[in-house]
CSV table of C-alpha atoms in Angstrom, one decimal:
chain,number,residue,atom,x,y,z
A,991,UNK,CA,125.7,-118.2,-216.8
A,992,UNK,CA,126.8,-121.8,-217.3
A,993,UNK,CA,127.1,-121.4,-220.9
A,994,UNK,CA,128.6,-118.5,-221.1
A,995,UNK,CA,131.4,-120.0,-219.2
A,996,UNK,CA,131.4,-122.9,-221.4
A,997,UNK,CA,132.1,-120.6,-224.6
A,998,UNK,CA,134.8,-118.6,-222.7
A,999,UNK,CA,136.8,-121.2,-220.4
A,1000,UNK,CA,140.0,-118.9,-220.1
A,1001,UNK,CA,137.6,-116.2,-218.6
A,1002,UNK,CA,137.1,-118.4,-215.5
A,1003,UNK,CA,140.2,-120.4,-215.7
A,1004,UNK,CA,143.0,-117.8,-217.1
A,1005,UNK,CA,143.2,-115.8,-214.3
A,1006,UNK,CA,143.3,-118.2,-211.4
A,1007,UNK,CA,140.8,-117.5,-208.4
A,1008,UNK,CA,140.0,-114.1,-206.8
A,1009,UNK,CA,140.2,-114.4,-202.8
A,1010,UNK,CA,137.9,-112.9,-200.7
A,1011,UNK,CA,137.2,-112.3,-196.8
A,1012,UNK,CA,133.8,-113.3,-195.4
A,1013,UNK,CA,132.1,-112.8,-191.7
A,1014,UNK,CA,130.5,-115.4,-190.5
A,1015,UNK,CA,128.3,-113.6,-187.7
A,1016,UNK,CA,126.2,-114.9,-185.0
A,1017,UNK,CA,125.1,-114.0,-181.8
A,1018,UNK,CA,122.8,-116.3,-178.9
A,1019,UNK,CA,119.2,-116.1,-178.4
A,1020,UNK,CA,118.2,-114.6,-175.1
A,1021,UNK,CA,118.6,-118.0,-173.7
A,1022,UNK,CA,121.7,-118.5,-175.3
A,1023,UNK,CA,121.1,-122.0,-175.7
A,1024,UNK,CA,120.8,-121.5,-179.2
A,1025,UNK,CA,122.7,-119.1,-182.2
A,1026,UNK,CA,120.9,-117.3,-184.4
A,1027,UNK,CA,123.5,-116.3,-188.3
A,1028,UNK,CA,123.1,-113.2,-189.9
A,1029,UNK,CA,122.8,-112.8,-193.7
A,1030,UNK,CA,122.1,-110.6,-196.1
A,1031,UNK,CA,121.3,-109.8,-199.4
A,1032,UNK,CA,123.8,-108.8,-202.2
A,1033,UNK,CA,123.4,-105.7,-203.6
A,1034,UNK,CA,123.3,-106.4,-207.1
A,1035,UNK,CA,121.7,-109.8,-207.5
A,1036,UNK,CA,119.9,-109.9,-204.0
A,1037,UNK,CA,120.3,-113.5,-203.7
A,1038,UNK,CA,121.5,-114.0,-199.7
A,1039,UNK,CA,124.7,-113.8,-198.7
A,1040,UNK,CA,127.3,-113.3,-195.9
A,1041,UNK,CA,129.2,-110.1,-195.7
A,1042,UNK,CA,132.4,-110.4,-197.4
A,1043,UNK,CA,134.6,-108.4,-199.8
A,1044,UNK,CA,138.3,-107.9,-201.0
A,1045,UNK,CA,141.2,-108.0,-199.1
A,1046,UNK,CA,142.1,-104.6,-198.0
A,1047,UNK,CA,145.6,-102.6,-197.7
A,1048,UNK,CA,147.0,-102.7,-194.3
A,1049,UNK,CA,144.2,-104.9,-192.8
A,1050,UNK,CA,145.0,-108.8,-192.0
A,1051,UNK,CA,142.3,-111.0,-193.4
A,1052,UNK,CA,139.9,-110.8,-190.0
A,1053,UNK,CA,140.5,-107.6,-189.8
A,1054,UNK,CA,138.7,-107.2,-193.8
A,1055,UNK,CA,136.0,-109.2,-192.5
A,1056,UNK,CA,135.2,-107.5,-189.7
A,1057,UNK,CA,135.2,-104.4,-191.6
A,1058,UNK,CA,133.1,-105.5,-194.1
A,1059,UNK,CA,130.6,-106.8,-191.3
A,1060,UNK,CA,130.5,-103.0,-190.3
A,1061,UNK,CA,129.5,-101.6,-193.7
A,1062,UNK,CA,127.4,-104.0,-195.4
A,1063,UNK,CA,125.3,-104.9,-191.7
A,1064,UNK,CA,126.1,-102.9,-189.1
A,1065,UNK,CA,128.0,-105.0,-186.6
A,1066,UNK,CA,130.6,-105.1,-184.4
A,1067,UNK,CA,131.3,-107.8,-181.9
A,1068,UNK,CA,134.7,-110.7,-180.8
A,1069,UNK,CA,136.5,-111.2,-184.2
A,1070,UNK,CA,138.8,-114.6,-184.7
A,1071,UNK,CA,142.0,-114.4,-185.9
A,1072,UNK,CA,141.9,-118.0,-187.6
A,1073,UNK,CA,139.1,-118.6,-190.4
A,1074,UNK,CA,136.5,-121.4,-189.9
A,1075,UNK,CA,136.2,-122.4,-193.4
A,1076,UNK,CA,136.3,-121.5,-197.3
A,1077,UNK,CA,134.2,-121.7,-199.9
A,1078,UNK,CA,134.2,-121.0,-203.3
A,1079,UNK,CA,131.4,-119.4,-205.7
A,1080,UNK,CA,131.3,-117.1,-208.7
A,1081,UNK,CA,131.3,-113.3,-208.1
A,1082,UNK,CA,129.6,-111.8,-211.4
A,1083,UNK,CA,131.7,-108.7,-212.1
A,1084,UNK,CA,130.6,-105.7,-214.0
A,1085,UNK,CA,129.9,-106.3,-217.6
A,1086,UNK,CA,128.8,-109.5,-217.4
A,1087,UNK,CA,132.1,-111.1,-216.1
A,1088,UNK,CA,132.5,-113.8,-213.7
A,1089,UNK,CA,135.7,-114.9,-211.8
A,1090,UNK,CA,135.8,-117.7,-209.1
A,1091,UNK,CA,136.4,-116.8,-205.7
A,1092,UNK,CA,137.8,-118.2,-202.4
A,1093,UNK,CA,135.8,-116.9,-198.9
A,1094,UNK,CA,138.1,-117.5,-196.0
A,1095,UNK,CA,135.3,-117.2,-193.5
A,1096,UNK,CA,135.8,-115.4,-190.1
A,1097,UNK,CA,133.8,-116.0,-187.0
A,1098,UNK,CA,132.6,-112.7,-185.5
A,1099,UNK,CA,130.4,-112.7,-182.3
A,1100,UNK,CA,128.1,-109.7,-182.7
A,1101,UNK,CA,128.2,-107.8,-179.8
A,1102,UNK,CA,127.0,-104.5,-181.2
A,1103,UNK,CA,124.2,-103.7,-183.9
A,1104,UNK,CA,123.7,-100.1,-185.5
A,1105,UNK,CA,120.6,-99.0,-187.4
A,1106,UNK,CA,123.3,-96.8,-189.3
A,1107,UNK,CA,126.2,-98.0,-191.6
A,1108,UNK,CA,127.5,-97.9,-195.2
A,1109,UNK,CA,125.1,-99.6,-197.0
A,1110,UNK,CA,122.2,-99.6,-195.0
A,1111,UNK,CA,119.3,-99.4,-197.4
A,1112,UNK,CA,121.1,-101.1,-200.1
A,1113,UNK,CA,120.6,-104.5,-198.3
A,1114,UNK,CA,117.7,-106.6,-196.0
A,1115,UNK,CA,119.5,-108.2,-193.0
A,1116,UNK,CA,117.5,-111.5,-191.4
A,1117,UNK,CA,119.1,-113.2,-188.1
A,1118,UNK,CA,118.3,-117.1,-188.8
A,1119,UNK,CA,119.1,-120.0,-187.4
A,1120,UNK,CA,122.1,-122.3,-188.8
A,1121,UNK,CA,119.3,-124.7,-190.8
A,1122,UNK,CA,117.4,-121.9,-192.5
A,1123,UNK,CA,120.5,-119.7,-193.2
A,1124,UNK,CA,121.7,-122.4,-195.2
A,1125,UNK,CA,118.8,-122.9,-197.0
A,1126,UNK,CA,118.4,-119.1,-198.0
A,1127,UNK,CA,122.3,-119.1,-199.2
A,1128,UNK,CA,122.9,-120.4,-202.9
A,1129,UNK,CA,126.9,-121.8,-202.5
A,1130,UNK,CA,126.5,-125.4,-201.5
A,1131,UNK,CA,130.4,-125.2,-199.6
A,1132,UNK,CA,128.4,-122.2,-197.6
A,1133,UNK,CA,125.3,-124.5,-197.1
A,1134,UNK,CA,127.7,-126.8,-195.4
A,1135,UNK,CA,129.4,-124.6,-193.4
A,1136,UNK,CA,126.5,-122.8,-191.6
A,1137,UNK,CA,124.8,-125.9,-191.1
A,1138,UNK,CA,127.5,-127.6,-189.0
A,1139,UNK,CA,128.7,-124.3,-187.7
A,1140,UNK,CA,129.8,-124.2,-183.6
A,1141,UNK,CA,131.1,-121.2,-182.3
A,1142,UNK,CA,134.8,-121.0,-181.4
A,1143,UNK,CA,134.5,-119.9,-177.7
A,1144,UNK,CA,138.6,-120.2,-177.1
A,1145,UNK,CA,139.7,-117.0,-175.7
A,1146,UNK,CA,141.9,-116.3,-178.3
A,1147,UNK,CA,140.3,-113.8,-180.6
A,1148,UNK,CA,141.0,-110.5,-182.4
């Protein structure tokens, strides 16, 4: 893929970046001394992921990323108005394309799970904790972010 951005620099560069809303969910272990992050896999490339997507018409950025929670996993739970980080990676388009992409990330405490949504079957859902989430995840910035993650427990919320 690195070459074929090499050849065609105004493909990643002439458009600017694409920006995206992402959900970083968690919820405690039983004992809630710990957290446990949900991922999942993309559709298209199955590499691991978080859910995220576009920004949506007459939702407020937390408000996309919780929706897109619901679809691609199933979850509902406390959504935070503020994000708790970006990253940046390369969404590969149809085609072939690729644009760069900003992820405002979202902090959702999952509060309920449903066997049925959107796109179940079109993706494998693992609860891990903050170390081995970032391992399974490809986008260093993401890596980062899960690793040092510490839930925002002010009451202010969405």
């Amino acid at each position: 893929m690195l070459q074929q951005l090499a050849q065609t620099p105004d493909a990643l560069f002439g458009k600017g970046f694409g920006q995206q809303y992402g959900a970083l969910c968690f919820r405690y272990k039983e004992d809630r001394s710990e957290i446990e992050i949900l991922v999942v896999t993309s559709r298209g490339t199955r590499r691991w992921v978080i859910p995220k997507g576009w920004p949506m018409k007459g939702k407020k950025p937390y408000e996309a990323a919780a929706v897109e929670a619901w679809e691609e996993a199933g979850v509902r739970g406390r959504v935070k108005k503020d994000p708790v980080g970006r990253y940046t990676y390369l969404k590969e388009l149809s085609e072939g394309n690729v644009t760069p992409c900003i992820v405002e990330l979202f902090q959702i405490e999952v509060t309920e799970i449903s066997p049925n949504f959107k796109e179940r079957g079109q993706r494998v859902l693992d609860w891990l904790s903050p170390g081995e989430a970032a391992r399974r995840v490809r986008e260093i910035e993401l890596k980062s972010l899960l690793i040092s993650f510490k839930p925002d427990l002010r009451k202010r919320q969405g």
